mmCIF file of C-alpha atoms in Angstrom:
data_model
loop_
_atom_site.group_PDB
_atom_site.id
_atom_site.type_symbol
_atom_site.label_atom_id
_atom_site.label_comp_id
_atom_site.label_asym_id
_atom_site.label_seq_id
_atom_site.Cartn_x
_atom_site.Cartn_y
_atom_site.Cartn_z
ATOM 1 C CA MET E 284 -8.038 168.219 131.859
ATOM 2 C CA ASP E 285 -10.498 167.602 129.049
ATOM 3 C CA THR E 286 -8.861 167.064 125.691
ATOM 4 C CA THR E 287 -10.046 166.732 122.133
ATOM 5 C CA PRO E 288 -8.315 165.363 119.027
ATOM 6 C CA ASN E 289 -7.290 168.982 118.361
ATOM 7 C CA THR E 290 -5.784 169.728 121.773
ATOM 8 C CA PRO E 291 -2.410 171.399 121.109
ATOM 9 C CA LEU E 292 0.672 169.477 122.173
ATOM 10 C CA ARG E 293 4.342 170.421 122.521
ATOM 11 C CA ALA E 294 7.303 168.234 121.559
ATOM 12 C CA VAL E 295 11.065 168.490 121.728
ATOM 13 C CA ALA E 296 13.513 166.330 119.809
ATOM 14 C CA LEU E 297 16.950 165.892 121.375
ATOM 15 C CA VAL E 298 19.359 165.056 118.572
ATOM 16 C CA CYS E 299 22.299 162.998 119.798
ATOM 17 C CA THR E 300 24.638 163.090 116.813
ATOM 18 C CA LEU E 301 28.291 163.417 117.802
ATOM 19 C CA SER E 302 28.725 166.282 115.329
ATOM 20 C CA PRO E 303 27.920 169.887 116.269
ATOM 21 C CA SER E 304 26.174 172.223 113.848
ATOM 22 C CA PRO E 305 26.449 173.043 111.019
ATOM 23 C CA THR E 306 27.710 169.554 110.114
ATOM 24 C CA PRO E 307 24.948 167.665 108.268
ATOM 25 C CA SER E 308 23.428 164.908 110.388
ATOM 26 C CA SER E 309 21.229 161.931 109.546
ATOM 27 C CA SER E 310 19.969 161.912 113.142
ATOM 28 C CA GLN E 311 18.959 165.559 112.751
ATOM 29 C CA LEU E 312 17.202 164.824 109.470
ATOM 30 C CA LEU E 313 15.113 161.952 110.828
ATOM 31 C CA ALA E 314 14.256 163.976 113.934
ATOM 32 C CA GLU E 315 13.072 166.865 111.768
ATOM 33 C CA GLN E 316 10.991 164.501 109.637
ATOM 34 C CA THR E 317 9.435 163.121 112.806
ATOM 35 C CA MET E 318 8.605 166.620 114.020
ATOM 36 C CA GLU E 319 6.983 167.335 110.649
ATOM 37 C CA ALA E 320 4.890 164.181 111.009
ATOM 38 C CA LEU E 321 3.882 165.220 114.529
ATOM 39 C CA ALA E 322 2.836 168.634 113.204
ATOM 40 C CA GLU E 323 0.127 166.866 111.210
ATOM 41 C CA HIS E 324 -1.393 165.906 114.565
ATOM 42 C CA GLY E 325 -1.387 169.380 116.099
ATOM 43 C CA VAL E 326 2.036 169.108 117.724
ATOM 44 C CA THR E 327 4.475 172.032 117.734
ATOM 45 C CA GLY E 328 8.008 172.186 119.088
ATOM 46 C CA LYS E 329 11.672 172.235 118.202
ATOM 47 C CA THR E 330 14.828 170.169 117.853
ATOM 48 C CA ILE E 331 17.901 170.630 120.013
ATOM 49 C CA ARG E 332 21.255 169.259 118.892
ATOM 50 C CA ILE E 333 22.923 168.305 122.162
ATOM 51 C CA ALA E 334 26.454 168.577 120.722
ATOM 52 C CA ASP E 335 25.842 172.321 120.278
ATOM 53 C CA HIS E 336 25.480 172.755 124.040
ATOM 54 C CA ASP E 337 27.721 172.237 127.049
ATOM 55 C CA VAL E 338 25.808 169.389 128.656
ATOM 56 C CA ARG E 339 28.007 168.192 131.500
ATOM 57 C CA ALA E 340 28.507 164.586 132.548
ATOM 58 C CA GLY E 341 26.618 163.642 135.677
ATOM 59 C CA VAL E 342 23.325 162.485 137.147
ATOM 60 C CA LYS E 343 22.039 165.720 138.686
ATOM 61 C CA THR E 344 19.516 168.189 137.309
ATOM 62 C CA ASP E 345 22.227 170.876 137.393
ATOM 63 C CA MET E 346 25.962 170.146 137.402
ATOM 64 C CA GLY E 347 26.763 173.854 137.829
ATOM 65 C CA ASP E 348 29.532 175.927 136.250
ATOM 66 C CA GLY E 349 27.778 176.752 132.990
ATOM 67 C CA ASP E 350 26.014 173.403 132.552
ATOM 68 C CA ALA E 351 23.532 173.712 129.657
ATOM 69 C CA TRP E 352 21.299 170.870 130.806
ATOM 70 C CA PRO E 353 19.001 172.879 133.144
ATOM 71 C CA GLU E 354 17.665 174.960 130.240
ATOM 72 C CA ILE E 355 17.218 171.853 128.071
ATOM 73 C CA ARG E 356 15.529 170.106 130.990
ATOM 74 C CA ASP E 357 13.069 173.001 131.305
ATOM 75 C CA THR E 358 12.169 172.503 127.633
ATOM 76 C CA VAL E 359 11.669 168.763 128.161
ATOM 77 C CA LEU E 360 9.478 169.313 131.224
ATOM 78 C CA GLY E 361 7.494 171.955 129.337
ATOM 79 C CA SER E 362 6.736 169.492 126.547
ATOM 80 C CA ASP E 363 4.266 166.656 126.240
ATOM 81 C CA ILE E 364 6.463 164.562 123.941
ATOM 82 C CA LEU E 365 10.192 163.783 123.927
ATOM 83 C CA ILE E 366 11.873 162.458 120.801
ATOM 84 C CA LEU E 367 15.365 161.037 121.273
ATOM 85 C CA SER E 368 17.290 160.715 118.003
ATOM 86 C CA THR E 369 20.598 158.867 117.832
ATOM 87 C CA PRO E 370 23.024 157.296 115.403
ATOM 88 C CA ILE E 371 24.302 153.764 115.927
ATOM 89 C CA TRP E 372 27.976 153.563 116.890
ATOM 90 C CA LEU E 373 29.562 150.158 117.418
ATOM 91 C CA GLY E 374 26.109 148.670 117.822
ATOM 92 C CA HIS E 375 25.058 151.089 120.584
ATOM 93 C CA PRO E 376 23.370 154.472 121.008
ATOM 94 C CA SER E 377 25.787 157.381 120.764
ATOM 95 C CA SER E 378 27.669 158.468 123.870
ATOM 96 C CA ILE E 379 25.625 161.687 123.786
ATOM 97 C CA ALA E 380 22.373 159.709 123.902
ATOM 98 C CA GLN E 381 23.727 157.858 126.910
ATOM 99 C CA ARG E 382 24.624 161.180 128.529
ATOM 100 C CA VAL E 383 21.076 162.441 128.005
ATOM 101 C CA LEU E 384 19.722 159.329 129.738
ATOM 102 C CA GLU E 385 22.191 159.815 132.583
ATOM 103 C CA ARG E 386 21.031 163.394 133.059
ATOM 104 C CA LEU E 387 17.399 162.274 132.938
ATOM 105 C CA ASP E 388 18.213 159.798 135.708
ATOM 106 C CA ALA E 389 17.933 162.730 138.126
ATOM 107 C CA GLU E 390 14.185 162.801 137.459
ATOM 108 C CA ILE E 391 13.751 159.655 139.554
ATOM 109 C CA SER E 392 14.124 161.800 142.683
ATOM 110 C CA GLU E 393 12.147 164.802 141.375
ATOM 111 C CA THR E 394 8.467 164.327 142.228
ATOM 112 C CA ASP E 395 5.244 166.296 142.522
ATOM 113 C CA ASP E 396 3.059 166.609 145.620
ATOM 114 C CA GLU E 397 1.544 163.187 144.917
ATOM 115 C CA GLY E 398 4.853 161.377 144.599
ATOM 116 C CA ARG E 399 4.872 161.127 140.795
ATOM 117 C CA MET E 400 7.963 161.870 138.752
ATOM 118 C CA LEU E 401 7.642 165.121 136.825
ATOM 119 C CA THR E 402 8.025 163.093 133.630
ATOM 120 C CA TYR E 403 4.873 161.074 134.340
ATOM 121 C CA GLY E 404 2.286 161.816 131.694
ATOM 122 C CA LYS E 405 4.930 162.642 129.091
ATOM 123 C CA VAL E 406 5.393 160.402 126.084
ATOM 124 C CA ALA E 407 8.693 159.426 124.463
ATOM 125 C CA ALA E 408 9.719 157.957 121.136
ATOM 126 C CA VAL E 409 13.009 157.204 119.397
ATOM 127 C CA CYS E 410 14.695 157.790 116.032
ATOM 128 C CA VAL E 411 17.685 155.624 115.039
ATOM 129 C CA VAL E 412 19.958 155.834 111.993
ATOM 130 C CA GLY E 413 23.109 153.999 110.994
ATOM 131 C CA ASN E 414 24.953 152.077 108.312
ATOM 132 C CA GLU E 415 25.390 149.028 110.519
ATOM 133 C CA ASP E 416 23.062 146.567 112.236
ATOM 134 C CA GLY E 417 21.578 147.353 115.620
ATOM 135 C CA ALA E 418 18.446 149.516 115.315
ATOM 136 C CA HIS E 419 16.357 147.155 117.458
ATOM 137 C CA LYS E 420 19.058 146.827 120.081
ATOM 138 C CA VAL E 421 19.580 150.599 120.238
ATOM 139 C CA SER E 422 15.857 151.317 120.538
ATOM 140 C CA ALA E 423 15.539 148.656 123.254
ATOM 141 C CA ASP E 424 18.312 150.318 125.261
ATOM 142 C CA LEU E 425 16.702 153.732 124.949
ATOM 143 C CA PHE E 426 13.198 152.438 125.663
ATOM 144 C CA GLN E 427 14.344 150.903 128.936
ATOM 145 C CA GLY E 428 16.104 154.061 130.040
ATOM 146 C CA LEU E 429 13.222 156.339 129.086
ATOM 147 C CA ASN E 430 10.732 154.126 130.900
ATOM 148 C CA ASP E 431 12.933 154.008 133.999
ATOM 149 C CA VAL E 432 12.904 157.812 134.240
ATOM 150 C CA GLY E 433 9.140 158.099 133.909
ATOM 151 C CA PHE E 434 8.236 158.446 130.240
ATOM 152 C CA SER E 435 5.423 156.461 128.634
ATOM 153 C CA LEU E 436 5.965 154.626 125.352
ATOM 154 C CA PRO E 437 3.255 154.222 122.713
ATOM 155 C CA PRO E 438 3.089 151.254 120.341
ATOM 156 C CA ASN E 439 5.664 151.410 117.547
ATOM 157 C CA ALA E 440 7.601 154.159 119.321
ATOM 158 C CA VAL E 441 10.629 153.974 117.027
ATOM 159 C CA THR E 442 11.376 154.992 113.483
ATOM 160 C CA TYR E 443 14.679 154.000 111.955
ATOM 161 C CA TRP E 444 16.818 153.472 108.899
ATOM 162 C CA VAL E 445 19.885 151.284 108.645
ATOM 163 C CA GLY E 446 21.953 150.950 105.520
ATOM 164 C CA GLU E 447 23.940 147.990 104.356
ATOM 165 C CA ALA E 448 26.442 146.958 107.006
ATOM 166 C CA MET E 449 30.069 147.948 106.401
ATOM 167 C CA GLN E 450 29.076 150.434 103.689
ATOM 168 C CA GLY E 451 29.326 154.215 103.702
ATOM 169 C CA THR E 452 25.848 155.403 102.694
ATOM 170 C CA ASP E 453 24.128 157.590 105.296
ATOM 171 C CA TYR E 454 20.431 158.324 105.623
ATOM 172 C CA GLN E 455 21.007 161.934 104.616
ATOM 173 C CA ASP E 456 22.657 160.724 101.367
ATOM 174 C CA LEU E 457 19.504 159.025 100.067
ATOM 175 C CA ASP E 458 17.702 160.580 97.113
ATOM 176 C CA LYS E 459 14.375 160.150 98.871
ATOM 177 C CA THR E 460 13.036 158.784 102.120
ATOM 178 C CA PRO E 461 12.345 155.033 101.876
ATOM 179 C CA GLY E 462 8.664 154.223 102.036
ATOM 180 C CA ALA E 463 9.102 151.893 105.005
ATOM 181 C CA THR E 464 10.795 154.585 107.081
ATOM 182 C CA ALA E 465 8.261 157.248 106.077
ATOM 183 C CA GLY E 466 5.407 154.936 107.024
ATOM 184 C CA THR E 467 6.984 154.060 110.353
ATOM 185 C CA THR E 468 7.554 157.745 111.126
ATOM 186 C CA ALA E 469 3.896 158.487 110.382
ATOM 187 C CA THR E 470 2.747 155.672 112.690
ATOM 188 C CA LEU E 471 5.081 156.852 115.458
ATOM 189 C CA ALA E 472 3.682 160.380 115.183
ATOM 190 C CA ALA E 473 0.047 159.272 115.235
ATOM 191 C CA ASN E 474 0.474 156.941 118.201
ATOM 192 C CA THR E 475 2.649 159.342 120.171
ATOM 193 C CA ALA E 476 0.228 162.249 119.796
ATOM 194 C CA HIS E 477 -2.718 159.985 120.632
ATOM 195 C CA LEU E 478 -1.153 158.725 123.859
ATOM 196 C CA ALA E 479 0.023 162.194 124.904
ATOM 197 C CA ARG E 480 -3.538 163.532 124.608
ATOM 198 C CA ARG E 481 -4.960 160.609 126.563
ATOM 199 C CA LEU E 482 -2.469 161.158 129.380
ATOM 200 C CA LYS E 483 -3.297 164.874 129.520
ATOM 201 C CA SER E 484 -6.946 163.996 130.101
ATOM 202 C CA ALA E 485 -6.298 161.062 132.454
ATOM 203 C CA PRO E 486 -3.130 161.532 134.567
ATOM 204 C CA TYR E 487 -1.477 158.641 136.321
ATOM 205 C CA PRO E 488 -2.609 157.991 139.919
ATOM 206 C CA PRO E 489 -0.569 159.189 142.896
ATOM 207 C CA SER E 490 2.473 157.054 143.665
ATOM 208 C CA ALA E 491 2.451 155.033 146.838
#
């Protein structure tokens, strides 16, 4: 497929806060800011707060009995870009973020006619928020999982904010977005859109 710098792209942000809507969420806020930054590069899409849906525990594409994951999975597979947004809890990604990775694990056995995972050619990036240390550790955990299940990672594929450890200020409580976070979000968006367009025009080779 030939692409140009204006080739439309689709993205979905899976927000892994533990709180269902309408509870305010810093993870939701940073995901929405990332989607706004992606929009400047011709990317459209939506955010999905996983806690609002009955995503069952498991490692299959469909756990049955009302499992909400199959519909979310269809959205992921219909997108060019996946954003995974999580808070830090006890130095780790949220349990919901881990559940999303566990459900994506099923993609390892889902392949096209040339042996490639259906996630090949899709690009992923990460948003992390918290008022404790651990943004680099959390992004490293998510990067490894996303790469294992077939997503490609651009340079600087994480944007994050962490407040002072052992304090109660959340990202959503700030009067304005810190310049460092805004700049990192802009870089993430530019690099993610760039790589997604390159992969649309030059797919990965068949798997052996």
